[in-house]
Amino acid sequence: MKHKLLILILILLLIPVWGAFSGQEQPSDKSSELERLDNTVFNNTRRPGAVFSHDDHNEKAGLDDCAVCHHVYEKGILVADESSEDSPCSECHALVPASDNRFSLSVAFHKRCRDCHFESGIGPTLCGECHIKE
Ligand code: HEC
Ligand code: HEC
Ligand code: HEC
Ligand code: HEC
């Protein structure tokens, strides 16, 4: 009898612990609070930083795969199932590319962002629709 009571008490004690683990949300660092892109890596910026409500944008556009933007390349080949969200685009895309077949940072951004809007027919494609005055 004493044993059964002990076991019951143990189970009751463990329920909240189990609940805390099983109900856990995705870790919060798996997203970004970004609302506007930081353009300070560019010299003498000519435009206000592009508006980009990171999480909201990606949810509305149905972009679950981080590597659509945060990709990883190895020896020039795109690596599947790997992403680089801890690195800013400027870590790999230089302002002035070292060789002709590399995209500059500005071209990389416009190719990624504007081309998808063009191709899908949704999302802004005009300069002033992304580079909105602060
Ligand atoms: C779909 C969104 C989008 C559109 C449309 C767009 N841009 Fe950009 N642009 C960006 C992003 C993103 C960057 C890189 C980060 C930043 O500057 O905000 C950028 C960077 C730039 C830069 C380099 C930074 C600076 O301010 O000097 C220039 C210049 C620029 N864009 C000009 C233009 C012009 C001109 C047009 C229209 C022909 C245009 N952009 C259209 C998103 C856009
Ligand atoms: C449509 C393109 C796009 C997609 C998809 C995307 N991101 Fe981003 N993310 C960006 C851009 C652009 C930046 C700014 C990079 C820069 O400034 O060089 C950024 C920045 C970040 C940052 C760091 C910046 C900060 O200050 O918060 C994190 C973390 C991040 N993204 C996580 C993710 C994760 C996790 C996913 C997938 C669930 C994801 N991103 C999907 C475009 C994207
Ligand atoms: C870890 C390094 C790395 C990071 C971070 C990175 N890229 Fe790239 N990206 C590359 C490499 C390598 C290529 C292959 C072509 C080349 O050498 O320029 C490439 C190619 C591209 C291309 C052309 C091919 C394609 O996928 O359409 C675009 C556009 C591009 N990157 C945009 C971005 C943007 C925007 C970001 C930030 C959200 C980013 N990249 C972050 C390394 C990187
Ligand atoms: C793979 C496709 C894709 C890529 C890549 C992409 N977008 Fe979009 N974007 C969309 C779609 C789809 C919408 C329309 C979403 C809606 O309102 O239903 C959109 C909408 C927007 C809007 C309008 C406001 C909003 O948040 O809905 C802005 C601003 C924008 N995108 C900026 C950017 C910038 C800056 C980048 C690059 C860092 C980018 N987008 C990359 C697909 C894309």
Short mmCIF file of C-alpha atoms and ligand atoms in Angstrom, two decimals:
data_model
loop_
_atom_site.label_atom_id
_atom_site.label_comp_id
_atom_site.label_asym_id
_atom_site.label_seq_id
_atom_site.Cartn_x
_atom_site.Cartn_y
_atom_site.Cartn_z
CA MET A 1 0.00 0.00 0.00
CA LYS A 2 2.78 2.39 0.99
CA HIS A 3 4.58 1.60 -2.27
CA LYS A 4 1.52 2.32 -4.40
CA LEU A 5 1.07 5.67 -2.67
CA LEU A 6 4.72 6.54 -3.27
CA ILE A 7 4.43 5.67 -6.96
CA LEU A 8 1.26 7.75 -7.25
CA ILE A 9 2.99 10.73 -5.64
CA LEU A 10 5.96 10.30 -7.99
CA ILE A 11 3.69 10.25 -11.04
CA LEU A 12 1.85 13.36 -9.86
CA LEU A 13 5.18 15.12 -9.32
CA LEU A 14 6.39 14.20 -12.82
CA ILE A 15 3.29 15.35 -14.76
CA PRO A 16 4.17 19.08 -14.71
CA VAL A 17 7.78 18.28 -15.70
CA TRP A 18 6.59 16.23 -18.67
CA GLY A 19 4.17 18.99 -19.65
CA ALA A 20 6.92 21.58 -19.67
CA PHE A 21 8.96 19.56 -22.17
CA SER A 22 6.26 18.23 -24.48
CA GLY A 23 4.49 21.57 -24.87
CA GLN A 24 7.65 23.46 -25.75
CA GLU A 25 7.49 25.93 -28.65
CA GLN A 26 10.14 26.24 -31.35
CA PRO A 27 13.19 28.02 -29.91
CA SER A 28 12.80 31.77 -30.32
CA ASP A 29 16.12 32.18 -32.16
CA LYS A 30 14.51 30.37 -35.09
CA SER A 31 13.04 33.65 -36.28
CA SER A 32 13.87 37.32 -36.56
CA GLU A 33 12.33 40.55 -35.34
CA LEU A 34 13.63 42.38 -38.42
CA GLU A 35 11.28 45.02 -39.87
CA ARG A 36 13.74 46.85 -42.13
CA LEU A 37 17.06 45.70 -43.55
CA ASP A 38 20.27 47.20 -42.26
CA ASN A 39 22.02 48.86 -45.21
CA THR A 40 25.04 50.19 -43.28
CA VAL A 41 27.42 47.75 -45.02
CA PHE A 42 26.92 49.73 -48.24
CA ASN A 43 29.11 52.81 -48.64
CA ASN A 44 27.27 56.11 -49.18
CA THR A 45 23.81 54.59 -49.27
CA ARG A 46 21.52 56.12 -51.87
CA ARG A 47 18.26 54.64 -50.60
CA PRO A 48 16.59 54.02 -47.25
CA GLY A 49 17.01 50.39 -46.13
CA ALA A 50 14.38 48.09 -47.66
CA VAL A 51 11.33 47.32 -45.55
CA PHE A 52 11.18 43.63 -44.72
CA SER A 53 9.04 42.32 -41.87
CA HIS A 54 10.99 39.09 -41.74
CA ASP A 55 8.67 36.62 -39.97
CA ASP A 56 5.45 38.21 -41.19
CA HIS A 57 6.70 38.35 -44.80
CA ASN A 58 7.84 34.74 -44.80
CA GLU A 59 4.62 33.51 -43.26
CA LYS A 60 2.47 35.38 -45.79
CA ALA A 61 4.66 34.22 -48.68
CA GLY A 62 4.67 30.63 -47.36
CA LEU A 63 8.47 30.48 -47.11
CA ASP A 64 9.19 27.72 -44.58
CA ASP A 65 12.59 26.83 -45.98
CA CYS A 66 15.15 29.25 -44.55
CA ALA A 67 17.64 28.28 -47.26
CA VAL A 68 15.52 29.99 -49.93
CA CYS A 69 17.40 33.09 -48.73
CA HIS A 70 19.98 31.80 -46.22
CA HIS A 71 21.67 29.31 -48.50
CA VAL A 72 24.91 27.36 -48.18
CA TYR A 73 27.24 26.57 -51.07
CA GLU A 74 30.12 24.14 -51.15
CA LYS A 75 32.56 24.39 -54.05
CA GLY A 76 29.97 26.32 -56.03
CA ILE A 77 27.19 23.78 -55.46
CA LEU A 78 24.08 24.52 -53.42
CA VAL A 79 23.91 22.30 -50.31
CA ALA A 80 20.44 20.93 -49.59
CA ASP A 81 19.04 20.98 -46.03
CA GLU A 82 21.59 23.46 -44.73
CA SER A 83 21.08 27.12 -43.97
CA SER A 84 23.20 30.12 -43.05
CA GLU A 85 20.87 32.39 -41.08
CA ASP A 86 23.64 33.21 -38.61
CA SER A 87 25.60 34.97 -41.36
CA PRO A 88 24.58 38.25 -42.98
CA CYS A 89 24.47 38.15 -46.79
CA SER A 90 27.46 40.50 -46.81
CA GLU A 91 29.64 37.84 -45.21
CA CYS A 92 29.78 36.04 -48.57
CA HIS A 93 28.61 38.65 -51.09
CA ALA A 94 31.11 41.47 -51.43
CA LEU A 95 30.23 45.05 -52.40
CA VAL A 96 32.56 44.65 -55.35
CA PRO A 97 32.83 41.00 -56.38
CA ALA A 98 36.29 39.46 -56.63
CA SER A 99 35.54 37.70 -59.92
CA ASP A 100 33.15 38.31 -62.81
CA ASN A 101 30.85 35.37 -62.15
CA ARG A 102 30.12 36.47 -58.57
CA PHE A 103 27.18 38.71 -57.79
CA SER A 104 27.79 41.89 -55.85
CA LEU A 105 25.86 42.31 -52.60
CA SER A 106 23.39 44.70 -54.21
CA VAL A 107 22.73 42.38 -57.17
CA ALA A 108 22.41 39.38 -54.83
CA PHE A 109 19.73 41.19 -52.81
CA HIS A 110 17.80 42.42 -55.85
CA LYS A 111 18.04 39.04 -57.55
CA ARG A 112 16.71 37.26 -54.51
CA CYS A 113 14.01 39.72 -53.48
CA ARG A 114 12.77 41.46 -56.60
CA ASP A 115 13.08 38.48 -58.95
CA CYS A 116 10.72 36.38 -56.84
CA HIS A 117 8.18 39.19 -56.81
CA PHE A 118 8.53 39.58 -60.58
CA GLU A 119 8.25 35.86 -61.23
CA SER A 120 5.35 35.22 -58.87
CA GLY A 121 3.55 38.43 -59.83
CA ILE A 122 3.06 39.27 -56.13
CA GLY A 123 5.12 41.55 -53.93
CA PRO A 124 6.76 44.92 -54.66
CA THR A 125 8.94 45.44 -57.76
CA LEU A 126 9.27 49.24 -57.84
CA CYS A 127 12.20 50.96 -56.10
CA GLY A 128 10.02 53.08 -53.82
CA GLU A 129 7.91 50.12 -52.74
CA CYS A 130 10.87 48.47 -50.96
CA HIS A 131 13.05 51.51 -50.22
CA ILE A 132 10.33 53.33 -48.32
CA LYS A 133 11.34 56.55 -46.56
CA GLU A 134 11.66 56.21 -42.77
C1 HEC B 1 11.93 43.85 -53.62
C2 HEC B 1 12.53 44.93 -52.91
C3 HEC B 1 13.44 45.90 -53.65
C4 HEC B 1 13.16 46.60 -54.78
C5 HEC B 1 11.89 46.58 -55.63
C6 HEC B 1 14.33 47.41 -55.04
N1 HEC B 1 15.28 47.19 -54.08
FE1 HEC B 1 17.09 48.13 -53.91
N2 HEC B 1 17.59 46.92 -52.35
C7 HEC B 1 16.76 45.98 -51.80
C8 HEC B 1 17.47 45.32 -50.74
C9 HEC B 1 16.91 44.21 -49.88
C10 HEC B 1 18.75 45.91 -50.68
C11 HEC B 1 19.92 45.58 -49.70
C12 HEC B 1 19.63 46.09 -48.30
C13 HEC B 1 19.16 47.51 -48.26
O1 HEC B 1 19.82 48.40 -48.84
O2 HEC B 1 18.10 47.73 -47.68
C14 HEC B 1 18.80 46.93 -51.70
C15 HEC B 1 19.89 47.76 -51.95
C16 HEC B 1 19.90 48.79 -52.86
C17 HEC B 1 21.00 49.72 -53.06
C18 HEC B 1 22.35 49.68 -52.32
C19 HEC B 1 22.24 50.40 -51.00
C20 HEC B 1 22.11 51.89 -51.16
O3 HEC B 1 21.13 52.45 -50.61
O4 HEC B 1 22.96 52.53 -51.80
C21 HEC B 1 20.61 50.59 -54.02
C22 HEC B 1 21.41 51.77 -54.59
C23 HEC B 1 19.28 50.19 -54.45
N3 HEC B 1 18.88 49.09 -53.71
C24 HEC B 1 18.56 50.83 -55.42
C25 HEC B 1 17.34 50.37 -55.94
C26 HEC B 1 16.69 50.93 -57.11
C27 HEC B 1 17.23 52.12 -57.91
C28 HEC B 1 15.56 50.21 -57.32
C29 HEC B 1 14.56 50.32 -58.46
C30 HEC B 1 15.11 50.19 -59.80
C31 HEC B 1 15.48 49.21 -56.25
N4 HEC B 1 16.59 49.32 -55.46
C32 HEC B 1 14.46 48.30 -56.09
C33 HEC B 1 15.46 45.72 -52.14
C34 HEC B 1 14.78 46.24 -53.22
C1 HEC B 2 12.79 35.82 -48.10
C2 HEC B 2 14.12 35.64 -47.61
C3 HEC B 2 14.34 35.07 -46.23
C4 HEC B 2 13.85 33.89 -45.71
C5 HEC B 2 12.98 32.84 -46.38
C6 HEC B 2 14.40 33.79 -44.37
N1 HEC B 2 15.16 34.89 -44.10
FE1 HEC B 2 16.15 35.29 -42.36
N2 HEC B 2 16.85 37.05 -43.14
C7 HEC B 2 16.65 37.46 -44.43
C8 HEC B 2 17.43 38.66 -44.68
C9 HEC B 2 17.52 39.42 -45.98
C10 HEC B 2 18.09 38.95 -43.48
C11 HEC B 2 19.08 40.09 -43.23
C12 HEC B 2 20.43 39.63 -43.72
C13 HEC B 2 21.45 40.72 -43.81
O1 HEC B 2 21.23 41.81 -43.26
O2 HEC B 2 22.50 40.49 -44.43
C14 HEC B 2 17.71 37.91 -42.52
C15 HEC B 2 18.16 37.83 -41.21
C16 HEC B 2 17.91 36.77 -40.35
C17 HEC B 2 18.42 36.65 -39.01
C18 HEC B 2 19.37 37.59 -38.28
C19 HEC B 2 19.03 39.02 -38.35
C20 HEC B 2 18.34 39.63 -37.14
O3 HEC B 2 18.79 40.73 -36.77
O4 HEC B 2 17.35 39.10 -36.62
C21 HEC B 2 17.97 35.47 -38.49
C22 HEC B 2 18.23 34.90 -37.11
C23 HEC B 2 17.16 34.85 -39.53
N3 HEC B 2 17.15 35.68 -40.65
C24 HEC B 2 16.57 33.63 -39.40
C25 HEC B 2 15.80 33.02 -40.38
C26 HEC B 2 15.20 31.71 -40.22
C27 HEC B 2 15.36 30.81 -39.00
C28 HEC B 2 14.52 31.44 -41.37
C29 HEC B 2 13.67 30.25 -41.71
C30 HEC B 2 12.63 29.92 -40.75
C31 HEC B 2 14.69 32.61 -42.24
N4 HEC B 2 15.48 33.52 -41.60
C32 HEC B 2 14.15 32.74 -43.50
C33 HEC B 2 15.86 36.86 -45.37
C34 HEC B 2 15.17 35.69 -45.21
C1 HEC B 3 27.79 31.35 -46.52
C2 HEC B 3 27.95 32.20 -47.68
C3 HEC B 3 26.71 32.82 -48.27
C4 HEC B 3 25.74 33.53 -47.60
C5 HEC B 3 25.65 33.83 -46.12
C6 HEC B 3 24.82 34.00 -48.61
N1 HEC B 3 25.23 33.58 -49.84
FE1 HEC B 3 24.29 33.95 -51.64
N2 HEC B 3 25.65 32.79 -52.61
C7 HEC B 3 26.78 32.25 -52.04
C8 HEC B 3 27.54 31.56 -53.07
C9 HEC B 3 28.86 30.85 -52.87
C10 HEC B 3 26.81 31.68 -54.27
C11 HEC B 3 27.16 31.08 -55.64
C12 HEC B 3 27.43 32.10 -56.67
C13 HEC B 3 28.56 32.96 -56.29
O1 HEC B 3 29.67 32.45 -56.13
O2 HEC B 3 28.32 34.18 -56.15
C14 HEC B 3 25.62 32.49 -53.95
C15 HEC B 3 24.66 32.85 -54.86
C16 HEC B 3 23.64 33.73 -54.63
C17 HEC B 3 22.67 34.17 -55.60
C18 HEC B 3 22.56 33.71 -57.05
C19 HEC B 3 22.08 32.27 -57.13
C20 HEC B 3 20.69 32.15 -56.62
O3 HEC B 3 20.48 31.46 -55.60
O4 HEC B 3 19.77 32.76 -57.20
C21 HEC B 3 21.83 35.05 -54.97
C22 HEC B 3 20.65 35.78 -55.57
C23 HEC B 3 22.28 35.16 -53.59
N3 HEC B 3 23.38 34.34 -53.40
C24 HEC B 3 21.69 35.96 -52.62
C25 HEC B 3 21.98 35.90 -51.24
C26 HEC B 3 21.27 36.64 -50.20
C27 HEC B 3 20.15 37.62 -50.44
C28 HEC B 3 21.83 36.28 -49.01
C29 HEC B 3 21.41 36.68 -47.61
C30 HEC B 3 20.02 36.44 -47.25
C31 HEC B 3 22.90 35.33 -49.30
N4 HEC B 3 22.96 35.13 -50.65
C32 HEC B 3 23.71 34.75 -48.34
C33 HEC B 3 27.14 32.32 -50.72
C34 HEC B 3 26.39 32.87 -49.69
C1 HEC B 4 10.39 33.19 -52.93
C2 HEC B 4 9.63 34.42 -53.09
C3 HEC B 4 9.99 35.69 -52.33
C4 HEC B 4 11.23 36.13 -51.94
C5 HEC B 4 12.56 35.44 -52.10
C6 HEC B 4 11.02 37.43 -51.34
N1 HEC B 4 9.69 37.75 -51.36
FE1 HEC B 4 8.84 39.52 -50.71
N2 HEC B 4 7.02 38.79 -51.09
C7 HEC B 4 6.73 37.57 -51.66
C8 HEC B 4 5.29 37.39 -51.73
C9 HEC B 4 4.57 36.17 -52.27
C10 HEC B 4 4.73 38.57 -51.20
C11 HEC B 4 3.25 38.89 -51.02
C12 HEC B 4 2.82 38.40 -49.67
C13 HEC B 4 1.36 38.69 -49.41
O1 HEC B 4 1.07 39.83 -49.07
O2 HEC B 4 0.55 37.79 -49.61
C14 HEC B 4 5.85 39.44 -50.81
C15 HEC B 4 5.68 40.70 -50.27
C16 HEC B 4 6.71 41.57 -49.96
C17 HEC B 4 6.54 42.92 -49.43
C18 HEC B 4 5.21 43.63 -49.18
C19 HEC B 4 4.90 43.69 -47.73
C20 HEC B 4 4.79 42.32 -47.10
O3 HEC B 4 5.57 42.03 -46.20
O4 HEC B 4 3.94 41.54 -47.54
C21 HEC B 4 7.80 43.43 -49.23
C22 HEC B 4 8.18 44.80 -48.69
C23 HEC B 4 8.75 42.39 -49.63
N3 HEC B 4 8.06 41.29 -50.08
C24 HEC B 4 10.13 42.52 -49.53
C25 HEC B 4 11.02 41.49 -49.79
C26 HEC B 4 12.46 41.58 -49.58
C27 HEC B 4 13.20 42.80 -49.10
C28 HEC B 4 12.98 40.37 -49.93
C29 HEC B 4 14.41 39.92 -49.91
C30 HEC B 4 15.12 40.00 -48.66
C31 HEC B 4 11.88 39.52 -50.37
N4 HEC B 4 10.72 40.23 -50.27
C32 HEC B 4 12.04 38.22 -50.83
C33 HEC B 4 7.64 36.64 -52.10
C34 HEC B 4 9.02 36.71 -51.94
#
